[in-house]
Amino acid sequence: MSPLAPLGVFAFPGISGGDFESIATVTVGAGGASVASFPSIPSTFKHLQIRFVARSTNSDNMDNLFINLNSDSSSNYSFHYLLGDGSSVGSGAGASQTKVVTGRITSGTAASNAFGAGIIDIADYASTNKNKTLKNLTGVDLNGAGNIWLWSAGWFNTSAISSITIAAASGTNFAQHTQFALYGIKG
Amino acid sequence: MAKTYEPIATLAGTGASSIIFSSIPGTFTDLVLVMNGTASSDTNVFVELNGDTSNNYSVTAMTGDGSSASSYRNANYAALQSLFGYFGTAGGMVLGHFMSYANAAINKVVLARYNYVSNLTLAGVGLWRSNSAITSIKVKTSNSATFPTSTKFTLYGIKAA
Amino acid sequence: MATTYQKIETITVGAGGATALDFVSIPQTFDDLIIKFSFRDGTYGSTLSTCYMTFNNTTSNRSTRWLFGNGGAAGSGNAANMYLPNIPGATATASTFGNADVYIPNYRASQNKSSSADVVPEGNTGGTYMSLVANLWSDTAAINRITLTADGNLAQFSSATLYGIKNS
């Protein structure tokens, strides 16, 4: 990951529609971005939701989406998934990960303008009594290829989540027009 | 200025075979369509965007029918098919998320959760191979079945900062 | 005046746990309901516990159908109940809670009540039981009470928030 790679445009909140509020949005500009980061997440909400469309520059038609929380890159993560690939449904898992795979997006060899999308929910993200659990409904359709996934991820740390860093496969960038929008839900 | 989570419109079935949300404002980031109710008889439910009836749609989905899990895919269809499921006289619902629906630089992606207990539960992703902002959403039956007035369709907008 | 997406109530389980988490006297001023919960079962002697949902304290006329993945295989089930499978049980990785979103449209309408749920437990082990769920209460009464229970007692710090959604 290049320290000089642009992080994308970071925008601040608009007008809330009740207890569902926009916290920040990262939109990747021309030239791409190595990560999308949400630093300094306020602890004043009950739950978080990230809604995204994303594409990477990796030399494949699909790519993984990775998350680190609070800059933790130790083996404190796990994941599970339920996957539909257009012909069968499968399930898998991984434990003691240094980052969590939590979605699939399109990548460099996919049809141009094709993006993956997802909705990540994190309940009780600020609780200091719980490890953190993430849930992500995410999908890629490429008109004859693609997958639909339900992901879960665990971060085995009871700290409140104060930052989220999202990346594609190592050494690749997010493509222009990739967007991650972070919302807070009061409770 | 759009609020973060805001209702755009609610439609009820009219005894016709389709409903349509027209003139959808481009001021939000995502759209959420909630469909709840029945159809007059068994039918698949299709979705057309911006009146496009060309073969510009495709879907990948996974389902559970109560005894087995399945996955399927379709390509080059004339509507989003097998994403909003199948309705009949029992109760069912769909949550459809139209992601970055107004972004003129990307094809449009729809994430859906369909639930019809007498049939199956489904999660799916649909693709409309168009960069056009979505300005209309038509939900229609695949045959002569109709949507009664008790069937409701609500469109919400979610606005990112 | 209600806003579009509004918290109705948050319930958090205290020390000693709880046999149920109960939203009573749900206001009849919204159109849809959303439940977001973070649960753990503190007494059921397994890594996984099933969570159950009841409307208006009525245990009849319920049905459910779900798609699940257990970390190794996928499958589907059905029952004459309303399930939200699964949450971590008492022997799951410590301090780990499951995460769920439940959407209940038109909860006041004079028609049967469908709902959608996505539920994930999580633990640093190979086994899990994550699910996509369709539930149906075949009753035309408006929902005024929602009760959430598990195979055992809900553990301390389990919490659920009920939100009301206005469609106009």
Short mmCIF file of C-alpha atoms in Angstrom, two decimals:
data_model
loop_
_atom_site.label_atom_id
_atom_site.label_comp_id
_atom_site.label_asym_id
_atom_site.label_seq_id
_atom_site.Cartn_x
_atom_site.Cartn_y
_atom_site.Cartn_z
CA MET A 1 0.00 0.00 0.00
CA SER A 2 1.54 3.25 -1.10
CA PRO A 3 1.53 5.97 1.55
CA LEU A 4 1.24 8.47 -1.27
CA ALA A 5 -1.89 7.03 -2.84
CA PRO A 6 -4.85 9.38 -2.62
CA LEU A 7 -7.54 8.33 -0.18
CA GLY A 8 -10.46 9.74 -2.08
CA VAL A 9 -12.72 12.64 -1.39
CA PHE A 10 -14.01 12.74 2.18
CA ALA A 11 -17.31 14.53 2.70
CA PHE A 12 -19.06 15.46 5.92
CA PRO A 13 -22.65 15.07 7.10
CA GLY A 14 -25.80 16.50 5.57
CA ILE A 15 -29.28 16.81 7.02
CA SER A 16 -30.45 13.80 9.01
CA GLY A 17 -33.77 12.08 8.33
CA GLY A 18 -34.39 11.14 11.93
CA ASP A 19 -32.19 8.66 13.72
CA PHE A 20 -30.44 7.49 10.53
CA GLU A 21 -27.65 9.95 9.77
CA SER A 22 -24.88 10.27 7.24
CA ILE A 23 -21.51 10.46 9.00
CA ALA A 24 -19.08 10.63 6.06
CA THR A 25 -18.60 9.52 2.48
CA VAL A 26 -15.46 8.53 0.60
CA THR A 27 -15.63 8.83 -3.19
CA VAL A 28 -12.65 7.75 -5.24
CA GLY A 29 -11.53 10.20 -7.88
CA ALA A 30 -9.51 9.88 -11.05
CA GLY A 31 -6.28 8.06 -10.34
CA GLY A 32 -7.86 5.67 -7.87
CA ALA A 33 -7.21 5.17 -4.18
CA SER A 34 -5.45 2.47 -2.22
CA VAL A 35 -7.87 2.52 0.70
CA ALA A 36 -11.07 4.13 1.90
CA SER A 37 -10.80 5.25 5.51
CA PHE A 38 -13.21 6.51 8.10
CA PRO A 39 -11.10 7.93 10.92
CA SER A 40 -12.47 9.42 14.12
CA ILE A 41 -15.89 7.74 14.05
CA PRO A 42 -18.03 9.33 16.76
CA SER A 43 -19.23 7.03 19.51
CA THR A 44 -22.58 8.76 19.77
CA PHE A 45 -24.57 6.31 17.62
CA LYS A 46 -25.80 2.81 18.45
CA HIS A 47 -25.15 1.11 15.12
CA LEU A 48 -23.24 1.77 11.91
CA GLN A 49 -24.06 1.01 8.30
CA ILE A 50 -21.76 1.27 5.29
CA ARG A 51 -23.38 1.30 1.85
CA PHE A 52 -21.04 0.94 -1.09
CA VAL A 53 -20.45 0.50 -4.78
CA ALA A 54 -16.91 -0.52 -5.56
CA ARG A 55 -14.51 -1.70 -8.21
CA SER A 56 -10.81 -2.39 -7.94
CA THR A 57 -7.98 -2.34 -10.46
CA ASN A 58 -6.94 -5.93 -9.76
CA SER A 59 -6.31 -8.09 -12.83
CA ASP A 60 -9.41 -10.25 -12.41
CA ASN A 61 -13.13 -9.75 -12.84
CA MET A 62 -13.86 -9.89 -9.11
CA ASP A 63 -11.90 -8.97 -6.02
CA ASN A 64 -12.21 -9.26 -2.27
CA LEU A 65 -13.02 -6.39 0.04
CA PHE A 66 -11.01 -6.22 3.26
CA ILE A 67 -11.63 -4.30 6.47
CA ASN A 68 -9.41 -3.43 9.41
CA LEU A 69 -10.83 -1.81 12.51
CA ASN A 70 -8.98 0.69 14.70
CA SER A 71 -5.82 0.00 12.66
CA ASP A 72 -5.61 -3.47 14.19
CA SER A 73 -3.65 -5.76 11.88
CA SER A 74 -3.12 -8.59 14.37
CA SER A 75 -4.81 -11.97 14.05
CA ASN A 76 -7.98 -10.77 15.70
CA TYR A 77 -10.51 -11.32 12.95
CA SER A 78 -12.66 -14.15 11.64
CA PHE A 79 -15.16 -14.48 8.84
CA HIS A 80 -17.93 -16.73 7.58
CA TYR A 81 -19.89 -16.59 4.38
CA LEU A 82 -22.92 -17.91 2.55
CA LEU A 83 -22.39 -17.75 -1.18
CA GLY A 84 -24.55 -18.20 -4.26
CA ASP A 85 -22.50 -18.44 -7.45
CA GLY A 86 -25.28 -18.87 -9.94
CA SER A 87 -25.28 -22.65 -9.81
CA SER A 88 -24.90 -23.70 -6.19
CA VAL A 89 -24.86 -22.35 -2.66
CA GLY A 90 -21.84 -22.81 -0.43
CA SER A 91 -20.50 -21.70 2.91
CA GLY A 92 -17.03 -21.18 4.26
CA ALA A 93 -15.05 -19.69 7.09
CA GLY A 94 -11.69 -18.38 8.23
CA ALA A 95 -10.32 -17.80 11.70
CA SER A 96 -7.46 -15.78 13.20
CA GLN A 97 -7.19 -13.40 10.26
CA THR A 98 -5.14 -10.19 10.21
CA LYS A 99 -7.90 -8.46 8.28
CA VAL A 100 -11.39 -9.51 7.47
CA VAL A 101 -12.74 -10.38 4.08
CA THR A 102 -16.18 -8.92 4.03
CA GLY A 103 -17.37 -8.66 0.50
CA ARG A 104 -16.80 -9.02 -3.20
CA ILE A 105 -16.54 -6.30 -5.78
CA THR A 106 -15.78 -6.09 -9.47
CA SER A 107 -12.27 -5.68 -10.70
CA GLY A 108 -10.14 -4.65 -13.67
CA THR A 109 -11.16 -7.22 -16.27
CA ALA A 110 -14.89 -6.96 -15.57
CA ALA A 111 -17.03 -5.14 -18.10
CA SER A 112 -16.38 -1.45 -17.91
CA ASN A 113 -18.73 0.47 -15.64
CA ALA A 114 -19.65 -2.71 -13.72
CA PHE A 115 -19.39 -2.31 -9.96
CA GLY A 116 -20.10 -4.56 -7.01
CA ALA A 117 -22.33 -3.32 -4.20
CA GLY A 118 -22.98 -4.06 -0.56
CA ILE A 119 -24.49 -3.06 2.74
CA ILE A 120 -22.44 -3.63 5.90
CA ASP A 121 -24.14 -3.46 9.28
CA ILE A 122 -22.29 -3.20 12.57
CA ALA A 123 -24.50 -3.41 15.64
CA ASP A 124 -23.40 -1.91 18.97
CA TYR A 125 -20.11 -0.73 17.46
CA ALA A 126 -19.29 1.46 20.45
CA SER A 127 -19.95 -1.10 23.17
CA THR A 128 -16.91 -1.85 25.31
CA ASN A 129 -18.52 -5.05 26.57
CA LYS A 130 -18.57 -6.90 23.27
CA ASN A 131 -16.38 -8.13 20.51
CA LYS A 132 -17.62 -6.64 17.24
CA THR A 133 -19.70 -8.48 14.65
CA LEU A 134 -20.15 -7.25 11.09
CA LYS A 135 -22.81 -8.39 8.62
CA ASN A 136 -22.58 -7.70 4.88
CA LEU A 137 -25.01 -8.45 2.07
CA THR A 138 -22.96 -7.97 -1.08
CA GLY A 139 -23.12 -8.94 -4.70
CA VAL A 140 -21.58 -8.77 -8.12
CA ASP A 141 -23.46 -9.53 -11.32
CA LEU A 142 -21.60 -9.53 -14.62
CA ASN A 143 -24.35 -10.64 -17.01
CA GLY A 144 -23.42 -14.29 -17.00
CA ALA A 145 -21.07 -14.35 -14.03
CA GLY A 146 -21.09 -13.09 -10.48
CA ASN A 147 -21.91 -13.97 -6.92
CA ILE A 148 -24.28 -13.02 -4.11
CA TRP A 149 -22.94 -13.26 -0.58
CA LEU A 150 -23.95 -12.91 3.01
CA TRP A 151 -20.79 -12.32 5.00
CA SER A 152 -20.25 -12.18 8.73
CA ALA A 153 -17.07 -11.01 10.34
CA GLY A 154 -15.78 -10.87 13.87
CA TRP A 155 -13.28 -8.54 15.46
CA PHE A 156 -12.20 -10.00 18.78
CA ASN A 157 -11.64 -6.74 20.61
CA THR A 158 -14.02 -5.02 22.99
CA SER A 159 -12.84 -1.52 22.10
CA ALA A 160 -15.32 0.84 20.57
CA ILE A 161 -14.80 1.07 16.83
CA SER A 162 -13.26 4.46 16.15
CA SER A 163 -11.87 3.91 12.67
CA ILE A 164 -12.57 1.70 9.68
CA THR A 165 -10.13 1.10 6.84
CA ILE A 166 -11.37 -0.63 3.69
CA ALA A 167 -9.09 -2.00 1.01
CA ALA A 168 -9.10 -4.24 -2.02
CA ALA A 169 -6.54 -6.97 -2.67
CA SER A 170 -3.00 -6.10 -1.68
CA GLY A 171 -1.27 -3.88 -4.19
CA THR A 172 -4.42 -2.85 -6.03
CA ASN A 173 -6.44 0.33 -5.91
CA PHE A 174 -10.08 1.16 -5.83
CA ALA A 175 -11.18 2.49 -9.19
CA GLN A 176 -12.65 5.91 -9.80
CA HIS A 177 -16.35 6.22 -8.85
CA THR A 178 -15.99 3.71 -6.01
CA GLN A 179 -17.95 5.09 -3.08
CA PHE A 180 -18.29 4.08 0.55
CA ALA A 181 -20.91 5.92 2.60
CA LEU A 182 -20.91 5.60 6.40
CA TYR A 183 -24.13 6.11 8.31
CA GLY A 184 -24.83 6.19 12.02
CA ILE A 185 -28.07 4.96 13.53
CA LYS A 186 -29.04 6.30 16.93
CA GLY A 187 -30.37 4.04 19.62
CA MET B 1 -31.85 19.66 0.30
CA ALA B 2 -32.56 15.94 0.73
CA LYS B 3 -32.57 14.48 4.22
CA THR B 4 -30.56 11.34 4.96
CA TYR B 5 -33.50 8.88 4.91
CA GLU B 6 -36.64 10.17 3.30
CA PRO B 7 -39.80 8.72 1.75
CA ILE B 8 -40.17 9.61 -1.92
CA ALA B 9 -43.53 8.03 -2.69
CA THR B 10 -45.92 5.27 -1.66
CA LEU B 11 -48.10 3.52 -4.17
CA ALA B 12 -50.85 1.01 -3.68
CA GLY B 13 -51.87 -1.61 -6.16
CA THR B 14 -54.79 -0.52 -8.34
CA GLY B 15 -56.01 -3.82 -9.61
CA ALA B 16 -53.65 -3.43 -12.54
CA SER B 17 -50.68 -5.64 -13.40
CA SER B 18 -48.06 -3.00 -12.66
CA ILE B 19 -47.18 0.08 -10.71
CA ILE B 20 -44.61 2.66 -11.63
CA PHE B 21 -42.57 5.20 -9.73
CA SER B 22 -41.92 8.04 -12.17
CA SER B 23 -39.90 11.23 -12.04
CA ILE B 24 -37.63 9.88 -9.32
CA PRO B 25 -35.47 12.79 -8.14
CA GLY B 26 -31.72 12.42 -8.60
CA THR B 27 -30.89 14.02 -5.28
CA PHE B 28 -30.31 10.86 -3.23
CA THR B 29 -27.51 8.30 -3.26
CA ASP B 30 -29.43 5.03 -2.95
CA LEU B 31 -33.06 4.05 -3.27
CA VAL B 32 -34.84 1.48 -1.11
CA LEU B 33 -38.06 -0.03 -2.48
CA VAL B 34 -40.27 -1.91 -0.03
CA MET B 35 -42.97 -4.09 -1.56
CA ASN B 36 -45.43 -5.89 0.68
CA GLY B 37 -48.60 -7.78 -0.06
CA THR B 38 -50.08 -10.20 -2.54
CA ALA B 39 -50.98 -10.69 -6.17
CA SER B 40 -54.37 -11.76 -7.45
CA SER B 41 -52.88 -15.07 -8.59
CA ASP B 42 -49.50 -16.70 -8.91
CA THR B 43 -47.01 -14.62 -10.83
CA ASN B 44 -43.38 -13.76 -11.10
CA VAL B 45 -42.59 -10.13 -10.42
CA PHE B 46 -40.38 -8.22 -12.83
CA VAL B 47 -38.70 -4.81 -12.55
CA GLU B 48 -38.07 -2.44 -15.45
CA LEU B 49 -35.95 0.66 -15.17
CA ASN B 50 -36.50 3.84 -17.16
CA GLY B 51 -38.86 2.02 -19.49
CA ASP B 52 -35.99 -0.08 -20.84
CA THR B 53 -37.37 -3.34 -22.26
CA SER B 54 -34.21 -4.34 -24.11
CA ASN B 55 -32.06 -7.25 -23.00
CA ASN B 56 -30.00 -5.15 -20.61
CA TYR B 57 -30.71 -6.95 -17.35
CA SER B 58 -29.21 -9.88 -15.44
CA VAL B 59 -29.50 -11.46 -12.00
CA THR B 60 -27.53 -13.76 -9.69
CA ALA B 61 -29.42 -15.11 -6.68
CA MET B 62 -29.50 -17.72 -3.94
CA THR B 63 -32.61 -19.19 -2.41
CA GLY B 64 -33.83 -21.42 0.38
CA ASP B 65 -37.12 -23.19 -0.19
CA GLY B 66 -37.38 -24.77 3.21
CA SER B 67 -35.58 -27.96 2.33
CA SER B 68 -32.72 -27.12 0.01
CA ALA B 69 -30.49 -24.22 -0.97
CA SER B 70 -30.16 -23.22 -4.62
CA SER B 71 -28.50 -20.60 -6.76
CA TYR B 72 -29.28 -19.46 -10.26
CA ARG B 73 -28.36 -16.83 -12.75
CA ASN B 74 -29.93 -15.20 -15.79
CA ALA B 75 -28.40 -12.94 -18.40
CA ASN B 76 -29.50 -10.64 -21.21
CA TYR B 77 -33.08 -10.44 -20.04
CA ALA B 78 -35.62 -7.74 -20.82
CA ALA B 79 -36.25 -6.91 -17.14
CA LEU B 80 -34.88 -7.78 -13.72
CA GLN B 81 -36.45 -11.22 -13.42
CA SER B 82 -36.32 -13.66 -10.54
CA LEU B 83 -35.00 -10.97 -8.24
CA PHE B 84 -38.27 -9.66 -6.78
CA GLY B 85 -39.55 -13.19 -6.62
CA TYR B 86 -42.95 -14.72 -7.02
CA PHE B 87 -46.20 -13.56 -5.49
CA GLY B 88 -49.62 -15.03 -5.09
CA THR B 89 -52.45 -14.80 -2.62
CA ALA B 90 -50.31 -15.53 0.45
CA GLY B 91 -48.32 -12.67 1.97
CA GLY B 92 -44.81 -11.72 0.95
CA MET B 93 -42.36 -8.85 0.80
CA VAL B 94 -39.30 -7.53 -1.00
CA LEU B 95 -36.58 -5.09 0.02
CA GLY B 96 -34.81 -3.72 -3.06
CA HIS B 97 -31.73 -1.52 -2.75
CA PHE B 98 -30.87 0.47 -5.87
CA MET B 99 -27.29 1.47 -5.18
CA SER B 100 -25.84 4.76 -6.49
CA TYR B 101 -28.89 4.94 -8.72
CA ALA B 102 -28.12 8.43 -10.02
CA ASN B 103 -24.43 7.93 -10.74
CA ALA B 104 -23.98 8.50 -14.48
CA ALA B 105 -20.59 6.75 -14.55
CA ILE B 106 -21.62 3.24 -13.54
CA ASN B 107 -24.02 0.48 -14.43
CA LYS B 108 -26.80 0.10 -11.91
CA VAL B 109 -26.70 -2.58 -9.21
CA VAL B 110 -29.73 -3.75 -7.23
CA LEU B 111 -29.46 -5.83 -4.06
CA ALA B 112 -32.67 -7.59 -3.08
CA ARG B 113 -34.13 -9.64 -0.26
CA TYR B 114 -37.33 -11.45 -1.17
CA ASN B 115 -39.37 -13.29 1.43
CA TYR B 116 -42.45 -15.35 0.68
CA VAL B 117 -42.86 -17.99 3.35
CA SER B 118 -45.06 -20.26 1.27
CA ASN B 119 -42.39 -20.22 -1.45
CA LEU B 120 -38.85 -19.28 -0.46
CA THR B 121 -36.43 -16.70 0.84
CA LEU B 122 -33.96 -15.13 -1.58
CA ALA B 123 -30.98 -12.83 -1.66
CA GLY B 124 -29.92 -11.56 -5.03
CA VAL B 125 -28.03 -9.01 -7.06
CA GLY B 126 -29.29 -7.52 -10.28
CA LEU B 127 -27.49 -5.53 -12.96
CA TRP B 128 -28.94 -3.01 -15.37
CA ARG B 129 -26.30 -2.40 -18.02
CA SER B 130 -26.91 1.29 -18.32
CA ASN B 131 -25.14 4.30 -16.89
CA SER B 132 -28.33 6.36 -16.95
CA ALA B 133 -29.64 7.66 -13.67
CA ILE B 134 -32.72 5.71 -12.66
CA THR B 135 -35.71 7.99 -13.09
CA SER B 136 -38.49 5.40 -13.14
CA ILE B 137 -39.06 1.98 -11.61
CA LYS B 138 -41.85 -0.25 -12.91
CA VAL B 139 -42.86 -3.31 -10.92
CA LYS B 140 -45.03 -5.65 -12.92
CA THR B 141 -46.43 -9.13 -13.01
CA SER B 142 -45.29 -11.65 -15.59
CA ASN B 143 -48.82 -12.62 -16.63
CA SER B 144 -52.39 -11.40 -16.16
CA ALA B 145 -52.13 -11.31 -12.38
CA THR B 146 -52.75 -7.96 -10.74
CA PHE B 147 -51.75 -6.14 -7.58
CA PRO B 148 -54.70 -5.46 -5.23
CA THR B 149 -55.06 -2.22 -3.34
CA SER B 150 -53.78 -3.89 -0.18
CA THR B 151 -50.37 -4.39 -1.78
CA LYS B 152 -48.10 -1.47 -1.00
CA PHE B 153 -44.94 -0.19 -2.63
CA THR B 154 -42.85 2.49 -0.90
CA LEU B 155 -39.75 4.16 -2.31
CA TYR B 156 -37.26 5.74 0.08
CA GLY B 157 -34.18 7.80 -0.69
CA ILE B 158 -30.94 7.60 1.28
CA LYS B 159 -28.60 10.54 0.96
CA ALA B 160 -24.88 10.25 1.66
CA ALA B 161 -22.93 13.26 2.78
CA MET C 1 -44.31 14.77 14.33
CA ALA C 2 -42.52 11.49 13.59
CA THR C 3 -39.47 11.62 11.33
CA THR C 4 -38.84 8.97 8.69
CA TYR C 5 -36.52 6.65 10.62
CA GLN C 6 -37.07 7.02 14.35
CA LYS C 7 -35.99 5.08 17.38
CA ILE C 8 -38.98 3.84 19.38
CA GLU C 9 -37.13 2.02 22.15
CA THR C 10 -33.84 0.36 23.06
CA ILE C 11 -33.79 -2.47 25.57
CA THR C 12 -30.52 -3.70 27.06
CA VAL C 13 -30.26 -6.80 29.21
CA GLY C 14 -28.78 -6.23 32.65
CA ALA C 15 -26.77 -8.42 34.98
CA GLY C 16 -28.38 -11.78 35.46
CA GLY C 17 -29.71 -11.98 31.92
CA ALA C 18 -33.29 -12.02 30.71
CA THR C 19 -35.73 -14.68 29.60
CA ALA C 20 -37.15 -12.38 26.96
CA LEU C 21 -36.80 -8.96 25.45
CA ASP C 22 -40.23 -7.40 25.00
CA PHE C 23 -41.34 -4.33 23.06
CA VAL C 24 -44.83 -3.55 24.37
CA SER C 25 -47.34 -0.87 23.48
CA ILE C 26 -45.71 -0.26 20.10
CA PRO C 27 -47.05 3.07 18.82
CA GLN C 28 -49.43 2.82 15.90
CA THR C 29 -48.07 5.91 14.16
CA PHE C 30 -45.49 4.40 11.81
CA ASP C 31 -45.75 2.30 8.66
CA ASP C 32 -42.86 -0.16 8.94
CA LEU C 33 -40.73 -1.43 11.82
CA ILE C 34 -37.05 -2.31 11.96
CA ILE C 35 -35.34 -4.24 14.73
CA LYS C 36 -31.57 -4.14 15.02
CA PHE C 37 -30.19 -6.42 17.69
CA SER C 38 -26.94 -7.61 19.19
CA PHE C 39 -27.62 -10.79 21.16
CA ARG C 40 -25.91 -13.59 23.01
CA ASP C 41 -27.51 -16.49 24.84
CA GLY C 42 -25.98 -16.70 28.28
CA THR C 43 -27.33 -20.04 29.47
CA TYR C 44 -27.88 -22.40 26.53
CA GLY C 45 -25.00 -24.90 26.63
CA SER C 46 -23.96 -24.75 23.01
CA THR C 47 -22.01 -22.45 20.72
CA LEU C 48 -25.25 -21.57 18.93
CA SER C 49 -28.75 -20.69 20.09
CA THR C 50 -31.88 -20.03 18.09
CA CYS C 51 -33.66 -16.74 18.57
CA TYR C 52 -37.47 -16.60 18.26
CA MET C 53 -39.86 -13.77 17.46
CA THR C 54 -43.47 -13.48 18.62
CA PHE C 55 -46.03 -10.83 17.72
CA ASN C 56 -48.77 -9.77 20.14
CA ASN C 57 -47.94 -12.66 22.47
CA THR C 58 -49.55 -15.02 19.94
CA THR C 59 -47.83 -18.33 19.24
CA SER C 60 -50.22 -19.61 16.61
CA ASN C 61 -50.35 -18.98 12.85
CA ARG C 62 -46.62 -18.59 12.46
CA SER C 63 -44.33 -19.93 9.76
CA THR C 64 -40.73 -19.50 8.76
CA ARG C 65 -38.41 -20.46 5.92
CA TRP C 66 -34.70 -19.79 5.92
CA LEU C 67 -31.47 -20.23 3.97
CA PHE C 68 -28.41 -20.90 6.08
CA GLY C 69 -24.68 -21.39 5.93
CA ASN C 70 -22.77 -23.06 8.72
CA GLY C 71 -19.24 -22.35 7.57
CA GLY C 72 -18.99 -25.62 5.71
CA ALA C 73 -22.27 -26.24 3.97
CA ALA C 74 -25.46 -24.45 3.02
CA GLY C 75 -29.04 -25.58 3.43
CA SER C 76 -32.59 -24.53 4.09
CA GLY C 77 -35.19 -25.14 6.73
CA ASN C 78 -38.76 -24.37 7.66
CA ALA C 79 -40.93 -24.50 10.76
CA ALA C 80 -44.27 -23.50 12.20
CA ASN C 81 -42.75 -20.70 14.22
CA MET C 82 -40.90 -17.43 13.61
CA TYR C 83 -37.17 -18.02 13.86
CA LEU C 84 -34.12 -15.77 13.78
CA PRO C 85 -31.32 -18.33 13.57
CA ASN C 86 -28.74 -18.11 15.20
CA ILE C 87 -27.01 -16.19 17.93
CA PRO C 88 -23.93 -17.23 19.92
CA GLY C 89 -24.71 -19.59 22.77
CA ALA C 90 -23.18 -19.77 26.20
CA THR C 91 -20.15 -21.78 25.09
CA ALA C 92 -19.33 -19.54 22.10
CA THR C 93 -16.21 -17.38 22.10
CA ALA C 94 -16.48 -15.09 25.10
CA SER C 95 -17.91 -11.59 24.65
CA THR C 96 -19.14 -12.39 21.17
CA PHE C 97 -22.64 -11.40 20.13
CA GLY C 98 -24.68 -12.04 17.02
CA ASN C 99 -25.99 -9.28 14.82
CA ALA C 100 -29.39 -9.11 13.10
CA ASP C 101 -31.65 -6.82 11.14
CA VAL C 102 -35.39 -7.50 10.94
CA TYR C 103 -37.69 -5.53 8.62
CA ILE C 104 -41.46 -5.63 9.21
CA PRO C 105 -43.44 -3.71 6.56
CA ASN C 106 -46.97 -2.43 7.05
CA TYR C 107 -47.20 -3.69 10.61
CA ARG C 108 -50.57 -1.95 11.15
CA ALA C 109 -52.23 -3.23 7.99
CA SER C 110 -55.21 -5.58 8.08
CA GLN C 111 -53.33 -8.35 6.33
CA ASN C 112 -50.92 -11.12 7.17
CA LYS C 113 -47.54 -9.89 8.44
CA SER C 114 -44.43 -10.81 6.48
CA SER C 115 -40.96 -9.96 7.72
CA SER C 116 -37.39 -10.27 6.51
CA ALA C 117 -34.38 -11.04 8.70
CA ASP C 118 -30.63 -11.40 8.16
CA VAL C 119 -28.90 -12.96 11.17
CA VAL C 120 -25.22 -13.67 11.81
CA PRO C 121 -23.57 -15.09 14.91
CA GLU C 122 -19.79 -14.94 14.88
CA GLY C 123 -17.06 -16.71 16.75
CA ASN C 124 -13.45 -17.42 15.98
CA THR C 125 -14.26 -21.03 15.12
CA GLY C 126 -15.23 -22.92 12.00
CA GLY C 127 -18.86 -23.37 12.91
CA THR C 128 -21.59 -20.80 12.58
CA TYR C 129 -25.18 -20.62 11.45
CA MET C 130 -25.83 -17.47 9.47
CA SER C 131 -29.20 -17.13 7.85
CA LEU C 132 -31.51 -15.25 5.56
CA VAL C 133 -35.03 -15.63 6.90
CA ALA C 134 -38.62 -15.18 5.78
CA ASN C 135 -41.15 -15.11 8.60
CA LEU C 136 -44.94 -14.89 8.37
CA TRP C 137 -47.57 -14.25 11.00
CA SER C 138 -50.88 -15.18 9.41
CA ASP C 139 -52.92 -12.70 11.38
CA THR C 140 -54.53 -9.44 10.30
CA ALA C 141 -54.18 -7.69 13.66
CA ALA C 142 -51.90 -4.68 13.95
CA ILE C 143 -48.65 -5.55 15.68
CA ASN C 144 -48.52 -3.89 19.08
CA ARG C 145 -46.02 -6.14 20.83
CA ILE C 146 -42.85 -7.93 19.74
CA THR C 147 -41.13 -10.45 21.99
CA LEU C 148 -37.67 -11.85 21.33
CA THR C 149 -36.47 -14.96 23.12
CA ALA C 150 -33.73 -17.54 22.70
CA ASP C 151 -33.18 -21.19 23.56
CA GLY C 152 -31.78 -20.03 26.91
CA ASN C 153 -31.68 -16.63 28.57
CA LEU C 154 -30.39 -13.56 26.78
CA ALA C 155 -27.04 -12.59 28.23
CA GLN C 156 -26.13 -9.32 29.90
CA PHE C 157 -25.37 -6.57 27.35
CA SER C 158 -27.67 -8.11 24.75
CA SER C 159 -29.58 -5.23 23.24
CA ALA C 160 -32.23 -4.55 20.65
CA THR C 161 -33.54 -1.32 19.21
CA LEU C 162 -36.95 -0.96 17.63
CA TYR C 163 -37.28 1.71 14.93
CA GLY C 164 -40.37 3.09 13.27
CA ILE C 165 -40.33 4.04 9.59
CA LYS C 166 -42.78 6.59 8.17
CA ASN C 167 -43.58 6.34 4.48
CA SER C 168 -44.87 9.88 4.12
#
